[in-house]
Short mmCIF file of C-alpha atoms in Angstrom, two decimals:
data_model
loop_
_atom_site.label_atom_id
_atom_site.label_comp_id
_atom_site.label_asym_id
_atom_site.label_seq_id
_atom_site.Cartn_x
_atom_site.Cartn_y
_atom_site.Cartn_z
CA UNK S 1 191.57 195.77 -63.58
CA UNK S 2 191.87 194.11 -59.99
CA UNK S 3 188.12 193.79 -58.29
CA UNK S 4 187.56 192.99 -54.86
CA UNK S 5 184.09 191.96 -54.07
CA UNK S 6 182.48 191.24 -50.23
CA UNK S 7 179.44 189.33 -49.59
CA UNK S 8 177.93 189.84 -46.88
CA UNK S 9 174.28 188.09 -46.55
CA UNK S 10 174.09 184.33 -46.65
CA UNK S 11 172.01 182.33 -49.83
CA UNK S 12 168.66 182.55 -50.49
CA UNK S 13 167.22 184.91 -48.03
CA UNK S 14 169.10 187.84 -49.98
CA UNK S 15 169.93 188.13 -53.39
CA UNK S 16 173.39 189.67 -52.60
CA UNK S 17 175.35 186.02 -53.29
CA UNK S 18 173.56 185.81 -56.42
CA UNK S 19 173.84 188.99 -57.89
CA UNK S 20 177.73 188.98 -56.00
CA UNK S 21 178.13 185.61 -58.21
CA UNK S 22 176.67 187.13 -61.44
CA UNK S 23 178.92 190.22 -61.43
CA UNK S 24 181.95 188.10 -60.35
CA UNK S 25 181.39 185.91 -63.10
CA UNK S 26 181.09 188.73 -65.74
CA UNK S 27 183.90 190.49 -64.62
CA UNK S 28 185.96 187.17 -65.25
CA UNK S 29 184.55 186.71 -68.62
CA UNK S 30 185.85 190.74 -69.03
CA UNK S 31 188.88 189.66 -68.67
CA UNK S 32 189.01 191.66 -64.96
CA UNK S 33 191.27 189.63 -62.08
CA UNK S 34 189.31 189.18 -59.05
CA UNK S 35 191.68 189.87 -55.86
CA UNK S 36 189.46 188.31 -53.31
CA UNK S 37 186.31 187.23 -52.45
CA UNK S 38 185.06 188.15 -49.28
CA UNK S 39 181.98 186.85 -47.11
CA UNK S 40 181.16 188.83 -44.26
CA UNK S 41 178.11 188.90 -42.08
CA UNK S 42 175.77 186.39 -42.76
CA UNK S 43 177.60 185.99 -45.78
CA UNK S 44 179.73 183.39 -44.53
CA UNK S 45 177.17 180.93 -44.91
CA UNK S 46 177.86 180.59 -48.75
CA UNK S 47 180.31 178.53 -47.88
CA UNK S 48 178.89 175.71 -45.61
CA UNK S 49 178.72 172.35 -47.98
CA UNK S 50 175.95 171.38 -45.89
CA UNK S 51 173.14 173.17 -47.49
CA UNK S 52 170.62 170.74 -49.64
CA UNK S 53 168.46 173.22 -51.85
CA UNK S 54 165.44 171.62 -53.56
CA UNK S 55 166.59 170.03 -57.38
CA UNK S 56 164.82 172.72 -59.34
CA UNK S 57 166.55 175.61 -57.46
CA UNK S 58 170.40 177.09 -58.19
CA UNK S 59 172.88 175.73 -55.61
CA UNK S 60 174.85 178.85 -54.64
CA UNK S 61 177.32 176.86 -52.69
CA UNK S 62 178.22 174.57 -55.71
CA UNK S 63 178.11 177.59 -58.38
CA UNK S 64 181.01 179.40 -56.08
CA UNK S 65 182.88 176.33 -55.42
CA UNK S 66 182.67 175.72 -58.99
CA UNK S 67 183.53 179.21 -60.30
CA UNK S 68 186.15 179.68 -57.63
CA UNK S 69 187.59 176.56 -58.87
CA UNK S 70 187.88 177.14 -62.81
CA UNK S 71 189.02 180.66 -61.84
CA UNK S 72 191.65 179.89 -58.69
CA UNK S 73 189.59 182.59 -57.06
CA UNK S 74 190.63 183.08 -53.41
CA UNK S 75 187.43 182.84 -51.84
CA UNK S 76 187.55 183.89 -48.06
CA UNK S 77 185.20 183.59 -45.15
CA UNK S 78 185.86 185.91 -41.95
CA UNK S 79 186.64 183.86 -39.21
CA UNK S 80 184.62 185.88 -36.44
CA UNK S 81 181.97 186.02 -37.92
CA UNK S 82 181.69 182.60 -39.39
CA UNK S 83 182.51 181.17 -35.73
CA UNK S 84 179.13 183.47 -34.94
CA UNK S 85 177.43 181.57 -37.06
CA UNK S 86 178.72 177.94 -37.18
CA UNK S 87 180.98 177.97 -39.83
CA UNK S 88 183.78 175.77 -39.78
CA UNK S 89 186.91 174.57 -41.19
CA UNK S 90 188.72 170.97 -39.58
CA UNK S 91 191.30 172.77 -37.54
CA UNK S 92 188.66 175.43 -36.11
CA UNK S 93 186.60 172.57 -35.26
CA UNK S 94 189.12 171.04 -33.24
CA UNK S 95 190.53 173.88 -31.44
CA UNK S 96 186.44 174.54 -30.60
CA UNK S 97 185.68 170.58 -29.41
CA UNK S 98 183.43 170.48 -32.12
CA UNK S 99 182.59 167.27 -33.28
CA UNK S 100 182.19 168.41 -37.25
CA UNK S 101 183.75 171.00 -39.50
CA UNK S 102 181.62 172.40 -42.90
CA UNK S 103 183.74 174.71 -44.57
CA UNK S 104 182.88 174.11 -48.57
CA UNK S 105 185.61 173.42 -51.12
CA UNK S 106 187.18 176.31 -52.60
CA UNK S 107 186.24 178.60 -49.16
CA UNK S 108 189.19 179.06 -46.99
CA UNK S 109 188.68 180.77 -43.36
CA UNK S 110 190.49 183.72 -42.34
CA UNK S 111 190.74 187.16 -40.46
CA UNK S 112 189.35 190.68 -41.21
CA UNK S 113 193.07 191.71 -42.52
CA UNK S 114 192.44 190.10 -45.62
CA UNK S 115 189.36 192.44 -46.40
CA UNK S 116 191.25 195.77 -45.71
CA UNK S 117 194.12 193.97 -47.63
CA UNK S 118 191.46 193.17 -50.27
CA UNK S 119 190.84 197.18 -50.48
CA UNK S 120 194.47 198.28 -50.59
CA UNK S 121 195.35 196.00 -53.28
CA UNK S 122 192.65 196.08 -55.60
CA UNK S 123 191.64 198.79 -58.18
CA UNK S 124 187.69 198.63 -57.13
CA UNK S 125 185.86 197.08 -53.93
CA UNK S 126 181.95 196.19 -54.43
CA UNK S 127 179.55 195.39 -51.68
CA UNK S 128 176.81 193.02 -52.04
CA UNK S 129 174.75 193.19 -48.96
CA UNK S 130 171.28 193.77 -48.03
CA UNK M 1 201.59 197.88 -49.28
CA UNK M 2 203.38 200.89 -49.27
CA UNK M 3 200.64 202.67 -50.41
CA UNK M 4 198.00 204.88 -47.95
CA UNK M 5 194.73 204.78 -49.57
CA UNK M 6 191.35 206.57 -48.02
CA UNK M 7 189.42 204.01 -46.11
CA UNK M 8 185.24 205.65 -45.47
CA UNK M 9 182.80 202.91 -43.40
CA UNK M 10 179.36 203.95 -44.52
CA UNK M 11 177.37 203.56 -41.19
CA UNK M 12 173.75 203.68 -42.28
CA UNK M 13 172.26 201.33 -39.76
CA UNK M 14 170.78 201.62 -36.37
CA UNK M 15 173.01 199.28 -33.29
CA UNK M 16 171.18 196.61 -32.04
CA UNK M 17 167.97 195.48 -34.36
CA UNK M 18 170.80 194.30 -36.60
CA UNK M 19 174.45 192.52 -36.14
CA UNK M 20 175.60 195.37 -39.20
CA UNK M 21 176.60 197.96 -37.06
CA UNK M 22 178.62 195.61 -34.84
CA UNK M 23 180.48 193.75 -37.34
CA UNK M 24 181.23 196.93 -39.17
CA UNK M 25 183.09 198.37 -35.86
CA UNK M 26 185.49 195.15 -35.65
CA UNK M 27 186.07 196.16 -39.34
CA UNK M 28 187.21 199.17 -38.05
CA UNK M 29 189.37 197.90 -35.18
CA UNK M 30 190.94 195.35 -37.40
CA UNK M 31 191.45 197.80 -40.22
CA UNK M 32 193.15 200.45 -37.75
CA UNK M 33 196.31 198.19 -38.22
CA UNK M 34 196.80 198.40 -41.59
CA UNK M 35 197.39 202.41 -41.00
CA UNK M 36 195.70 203.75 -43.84
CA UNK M 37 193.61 207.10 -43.72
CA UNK M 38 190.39 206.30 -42.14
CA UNK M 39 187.02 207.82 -41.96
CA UNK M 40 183.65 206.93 -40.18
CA UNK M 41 180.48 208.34 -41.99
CA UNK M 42 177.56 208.16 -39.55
CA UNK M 43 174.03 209.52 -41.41
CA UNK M 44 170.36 207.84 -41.63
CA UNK M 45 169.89 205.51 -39.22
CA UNK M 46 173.70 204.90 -38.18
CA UNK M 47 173.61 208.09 -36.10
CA UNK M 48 172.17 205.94 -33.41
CA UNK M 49 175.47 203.99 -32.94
CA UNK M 50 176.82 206.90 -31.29
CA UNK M 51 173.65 207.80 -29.08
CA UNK M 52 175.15 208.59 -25.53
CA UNK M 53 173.55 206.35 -22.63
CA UNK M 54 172.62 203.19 -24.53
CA UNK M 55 171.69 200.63 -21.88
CA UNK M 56 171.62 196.85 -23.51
CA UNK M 57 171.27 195.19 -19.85
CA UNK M 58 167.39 194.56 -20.42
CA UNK M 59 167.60 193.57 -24.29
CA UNK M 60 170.52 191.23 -23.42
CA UNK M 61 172.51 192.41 -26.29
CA UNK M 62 176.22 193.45 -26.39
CA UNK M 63 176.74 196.82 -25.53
CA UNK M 64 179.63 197.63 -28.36
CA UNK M 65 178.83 201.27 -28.59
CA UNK M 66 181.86 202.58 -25.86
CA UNK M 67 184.27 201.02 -28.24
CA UNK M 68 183.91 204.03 -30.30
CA UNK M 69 185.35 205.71 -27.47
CA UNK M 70 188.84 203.59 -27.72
CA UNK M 71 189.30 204.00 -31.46
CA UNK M 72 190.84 207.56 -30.93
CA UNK M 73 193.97 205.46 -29.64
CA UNK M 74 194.31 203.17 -33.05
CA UNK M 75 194.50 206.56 -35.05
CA UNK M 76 190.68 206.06 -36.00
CA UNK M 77 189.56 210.24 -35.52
CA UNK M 78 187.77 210.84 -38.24
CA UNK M 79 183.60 210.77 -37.07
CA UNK M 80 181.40 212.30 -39.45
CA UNK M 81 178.06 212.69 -38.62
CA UNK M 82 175.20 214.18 -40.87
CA UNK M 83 173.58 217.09 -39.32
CA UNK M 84 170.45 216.31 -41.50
CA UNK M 85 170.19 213.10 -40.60
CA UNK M 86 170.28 214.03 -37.19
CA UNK M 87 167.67 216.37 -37.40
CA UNK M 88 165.14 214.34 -38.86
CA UNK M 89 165.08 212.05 -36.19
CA UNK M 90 164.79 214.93 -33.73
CA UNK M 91 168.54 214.37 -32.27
CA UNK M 92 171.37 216.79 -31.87
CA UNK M 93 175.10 216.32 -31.10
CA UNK M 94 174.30 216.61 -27.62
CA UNK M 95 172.32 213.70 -27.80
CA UNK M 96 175.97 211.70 -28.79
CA UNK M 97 178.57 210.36 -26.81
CA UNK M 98 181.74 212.41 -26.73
CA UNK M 99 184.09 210.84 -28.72
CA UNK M 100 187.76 212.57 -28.27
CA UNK M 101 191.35 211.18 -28.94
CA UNK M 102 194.46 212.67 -27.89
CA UNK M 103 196.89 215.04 -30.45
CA UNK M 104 200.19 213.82 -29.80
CA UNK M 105 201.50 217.07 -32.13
CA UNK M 106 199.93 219.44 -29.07
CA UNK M 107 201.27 217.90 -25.85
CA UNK M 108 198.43 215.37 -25.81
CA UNK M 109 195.38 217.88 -25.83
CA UNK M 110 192.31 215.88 -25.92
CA UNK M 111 190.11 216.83 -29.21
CA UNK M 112 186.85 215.71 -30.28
CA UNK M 113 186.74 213.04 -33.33
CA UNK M 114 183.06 214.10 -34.41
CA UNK M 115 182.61 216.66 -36.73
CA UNK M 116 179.09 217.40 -37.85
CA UNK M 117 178.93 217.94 -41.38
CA UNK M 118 175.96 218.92 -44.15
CA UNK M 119 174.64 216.44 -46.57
CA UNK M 120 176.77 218.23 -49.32
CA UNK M 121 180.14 218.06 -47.41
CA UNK M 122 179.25 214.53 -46.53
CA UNK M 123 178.63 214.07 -50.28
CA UNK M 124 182.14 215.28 -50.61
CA UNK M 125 183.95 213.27 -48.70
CA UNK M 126 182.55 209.96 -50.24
CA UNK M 127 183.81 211.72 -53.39
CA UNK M 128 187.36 211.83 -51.62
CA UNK M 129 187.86 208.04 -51.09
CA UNK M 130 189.46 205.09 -52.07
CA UNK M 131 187.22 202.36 -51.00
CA UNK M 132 184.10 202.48 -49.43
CA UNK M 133 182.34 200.05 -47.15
CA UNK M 134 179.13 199.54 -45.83
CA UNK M 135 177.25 197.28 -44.32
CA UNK U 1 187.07 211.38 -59.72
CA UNK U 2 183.13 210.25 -60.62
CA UNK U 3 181.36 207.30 -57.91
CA UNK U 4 179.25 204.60 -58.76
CA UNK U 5 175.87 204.16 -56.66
CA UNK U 6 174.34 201.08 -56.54
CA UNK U 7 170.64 201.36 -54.56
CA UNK U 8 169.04 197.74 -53.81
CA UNK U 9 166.13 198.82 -51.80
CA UNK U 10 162.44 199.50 -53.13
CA UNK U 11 161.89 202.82 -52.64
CA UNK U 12 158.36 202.48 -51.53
CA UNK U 13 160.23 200.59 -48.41
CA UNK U 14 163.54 201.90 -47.18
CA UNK U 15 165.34 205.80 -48.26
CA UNK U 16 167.97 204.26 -49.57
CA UNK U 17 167.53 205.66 -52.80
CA UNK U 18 166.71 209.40 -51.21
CA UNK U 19 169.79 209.30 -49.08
CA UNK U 20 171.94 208.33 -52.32
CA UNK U 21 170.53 210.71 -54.42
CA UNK U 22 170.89 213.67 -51.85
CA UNK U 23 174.77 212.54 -51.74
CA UNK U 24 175.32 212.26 -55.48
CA UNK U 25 177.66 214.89 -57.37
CA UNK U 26 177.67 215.69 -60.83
CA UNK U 27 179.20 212.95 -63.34
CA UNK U 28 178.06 210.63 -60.81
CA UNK U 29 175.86 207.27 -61.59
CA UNK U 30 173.37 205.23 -59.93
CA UNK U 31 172.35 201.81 -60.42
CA UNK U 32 169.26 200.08 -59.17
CA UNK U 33 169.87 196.62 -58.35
CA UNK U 34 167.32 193.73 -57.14
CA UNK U 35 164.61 195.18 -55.35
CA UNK U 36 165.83 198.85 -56.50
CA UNK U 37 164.52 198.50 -59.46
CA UNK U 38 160.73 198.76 -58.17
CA UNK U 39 162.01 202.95 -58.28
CA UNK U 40 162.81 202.50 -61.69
CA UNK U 41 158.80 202.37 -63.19
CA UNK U 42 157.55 205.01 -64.77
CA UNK U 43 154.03 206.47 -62.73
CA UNK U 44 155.59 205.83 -59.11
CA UNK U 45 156.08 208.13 -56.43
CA UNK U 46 159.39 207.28 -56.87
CA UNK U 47 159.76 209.19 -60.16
CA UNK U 48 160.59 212.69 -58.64
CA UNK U 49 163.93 211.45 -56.92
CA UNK U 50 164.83 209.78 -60.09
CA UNK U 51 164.42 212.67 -61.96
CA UNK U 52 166.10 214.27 -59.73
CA UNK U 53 169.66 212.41 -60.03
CA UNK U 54 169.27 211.97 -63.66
CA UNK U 55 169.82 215.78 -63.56
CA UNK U 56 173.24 215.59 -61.87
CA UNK U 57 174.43 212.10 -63.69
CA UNK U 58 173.19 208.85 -65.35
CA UNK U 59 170.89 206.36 -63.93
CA UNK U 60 170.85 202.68 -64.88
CA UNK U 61 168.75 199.88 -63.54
CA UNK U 62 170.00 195.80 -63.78
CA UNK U 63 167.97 194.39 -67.03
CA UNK U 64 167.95 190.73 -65.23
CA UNK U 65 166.38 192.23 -62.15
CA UNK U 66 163.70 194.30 -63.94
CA UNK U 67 162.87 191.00 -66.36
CA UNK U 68 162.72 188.91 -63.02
CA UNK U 69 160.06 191.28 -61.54
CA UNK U 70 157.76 191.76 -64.63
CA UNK U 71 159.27 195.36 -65.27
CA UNK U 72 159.82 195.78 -69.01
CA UNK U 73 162.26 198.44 -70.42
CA UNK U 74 159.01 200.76 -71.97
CA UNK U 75 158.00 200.91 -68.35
CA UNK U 76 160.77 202.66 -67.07
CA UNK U 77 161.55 205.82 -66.41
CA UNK U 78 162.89 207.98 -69.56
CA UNK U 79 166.66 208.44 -69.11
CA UNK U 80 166.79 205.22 -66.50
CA UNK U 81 169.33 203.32 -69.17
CA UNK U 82 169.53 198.87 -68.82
CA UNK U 83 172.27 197.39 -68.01
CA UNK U 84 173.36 192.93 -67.92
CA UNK U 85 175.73 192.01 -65.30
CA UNK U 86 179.06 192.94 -67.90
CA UNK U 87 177.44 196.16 -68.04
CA UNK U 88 177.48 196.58 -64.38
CA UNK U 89 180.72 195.94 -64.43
CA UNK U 90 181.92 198.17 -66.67
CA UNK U 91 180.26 200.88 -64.29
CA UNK U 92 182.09 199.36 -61.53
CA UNK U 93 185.69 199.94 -64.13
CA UNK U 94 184.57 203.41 -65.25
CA UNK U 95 184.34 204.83 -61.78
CA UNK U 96 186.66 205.71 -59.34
CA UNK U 97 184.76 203.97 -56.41
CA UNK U 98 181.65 201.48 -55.89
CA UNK U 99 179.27 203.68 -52.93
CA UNK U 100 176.69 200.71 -51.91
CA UNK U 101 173.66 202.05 -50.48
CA UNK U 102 172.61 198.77 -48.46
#
């Protein structure tokens, strides 16, 4: 089965990312094919690679980096809202005269069509939010 | 993408004290391209997004709530708010902004998009869909 | 065409759980997930509205979020069922459609 999941509070404050990451990860291990990842709200800050959590904590960042790695998982943070909230990738940052981009590996920027596209192509749609 | 599948946004969530409400509407907008069958559920707290008269001068936040008033042109007609939920915060439909869109199939008539409905035929309608957001 | 419900607010804080429960139809299941499983103890004032939509379908509450908040499985309510994170997904599978009550 085809599962689309959305994220849509950042790390740490909320436990949606981890409990998003947890259920992404088991459906993967079920043998389910993720369509998309989406991160939506404040969401989109899972996927800054600027964030320096203390040692003995989990890195949320790194663990969906990592998983979206090992599992080519197209991992997707909405462009409007991560300009909102300081999100970006190099050619945002340019077009914006900013002087720094901080998209994380594995996170690629992109519109609101991708999560409607998300929910007509996949079987199921879960929202982790708060 | 040939296929139509039943789109319902949850709305649960007062405007303003909260960027959900906001971000769910450019969902909407966005989403009215992909013309597939969608619905707006308003109950709880969400049917303050459609409170008539909201003023956000003073508060300095965006006023977003007359945009519900366009979506009648992108096809979005579909408003359903609970009449419980309504009542338990002392509000009736009176207290909402109109929201109407045109019917093309009758010369253009204007018709209203919200449609109170019971926590049962609200419970319905969820039953009805395809995918269901909320935020 | 059954839904899956997943409720991630305490009880004792927000209605989340009350509004899903007075939109659930029969077949249907809810699942309480991080801080919804504080309305999955036995004792509460919660117990009434879980009773309540055990009556019309299944209830389940996330095993990892119970063990993180000290809630072991003979304090829950009888007929609130555990679930890990695969099981959680195979209630995502065996319903038509995910419902989250945020």
């Amino acid at each position: 089965m085809q599962l689309a999941i959305v994220v849509n509070e950042g790390p740490y404050t909320h436990q949606a990312s981890d409990t998003a990451y947890h259920f992404t990860k088991a459906a993967l291990e079920k043998g389910h094919g993720i369509t998309r990842v989406f991160f939506y709200h404040d969401g989109v800050n899972n996927g800054t690679r600027l964030t320096v959590p203390p040692q003995d904590d989990r890195n949320l960042q790194k663990l969906w980096s990592e998983l979206g790695e090992k599992h080519g998982l197209d991992m997707v943070v909405c462009i409007a809202a991560a300009q909102r909230r300081g999100i970006l990738d190099a050619d945002e940052a340019r077009r914006h005269g900013k002087d720094a981009s901080n998209i994380a590996a594995g996170f690629r920027i992109s519109g609101l069509g991708q999560l409607i596209e998300a929910g007509i192509e996949a079987d199921r749609l879960v929202v982790f939010g708060d | 993408m040939a296929q139509k599948k039943k789109f319902l946004y949850l709305n649960r969530k007062a405007p303003h004290g909260t960027i959900y409400a906001l971000e769910s509407l450019e969902v909407v907008l966005i989403g009215a391209a992909f013309e597939q069958d969608v619905s707006l559920a308003f109950l709880d707290d969400g049917v303050f997004q459609l409170m008539a008269g909201q003023d956000t001068t003073a508060a300095g936040m965006k006023n977003f709530s007359r945009t519900f008033k366009a979506l009648g042109d992108y096809d979005v007609r579909k408003f359903y708010v609970e009449r419980e939920s309504l009542a338990e915060r002392g509000l009736t439909v009176e207290d909402l902004m109109p929201i109407t869109y045109e019917d093309e199939n009758e010369d253009y008539a204007e018709k209203p998009s919200i449609h109170l409905v019971g926590r049962a035929e609200l419970a319905a309608i969820i039953a009805d869909q395809d995918v269901v957001l909320s935020f | 065409m059954s839904t899956l419900h997943t409720v991630n607010k305490s009880p004792f804080e927000r209605n989340a759980l009350t509004s899903c429960t007075g939109h659930l139809l029969a077949g249907d299941a809810v699942l309480m997930i991080e801080d919804g499983v504080l309305g999955a103890r036995t004792g509460s004032s919660a117990v009434a509205v879980v009773q309540a939509a055990l009556e019309s379908g299944s209830v389940y509450a996330l095993a990892p979020d119970c063990a993180a908040r000290g809630i072991k499985p003979d304090d829950l309510i009888e007929g609130v069922q555990l679930v890990d994170y695969a099981g959680f997904v195979d209630l995502v599978a065996q319903h038509q459609r995910t419902v989250a009550w945020l």
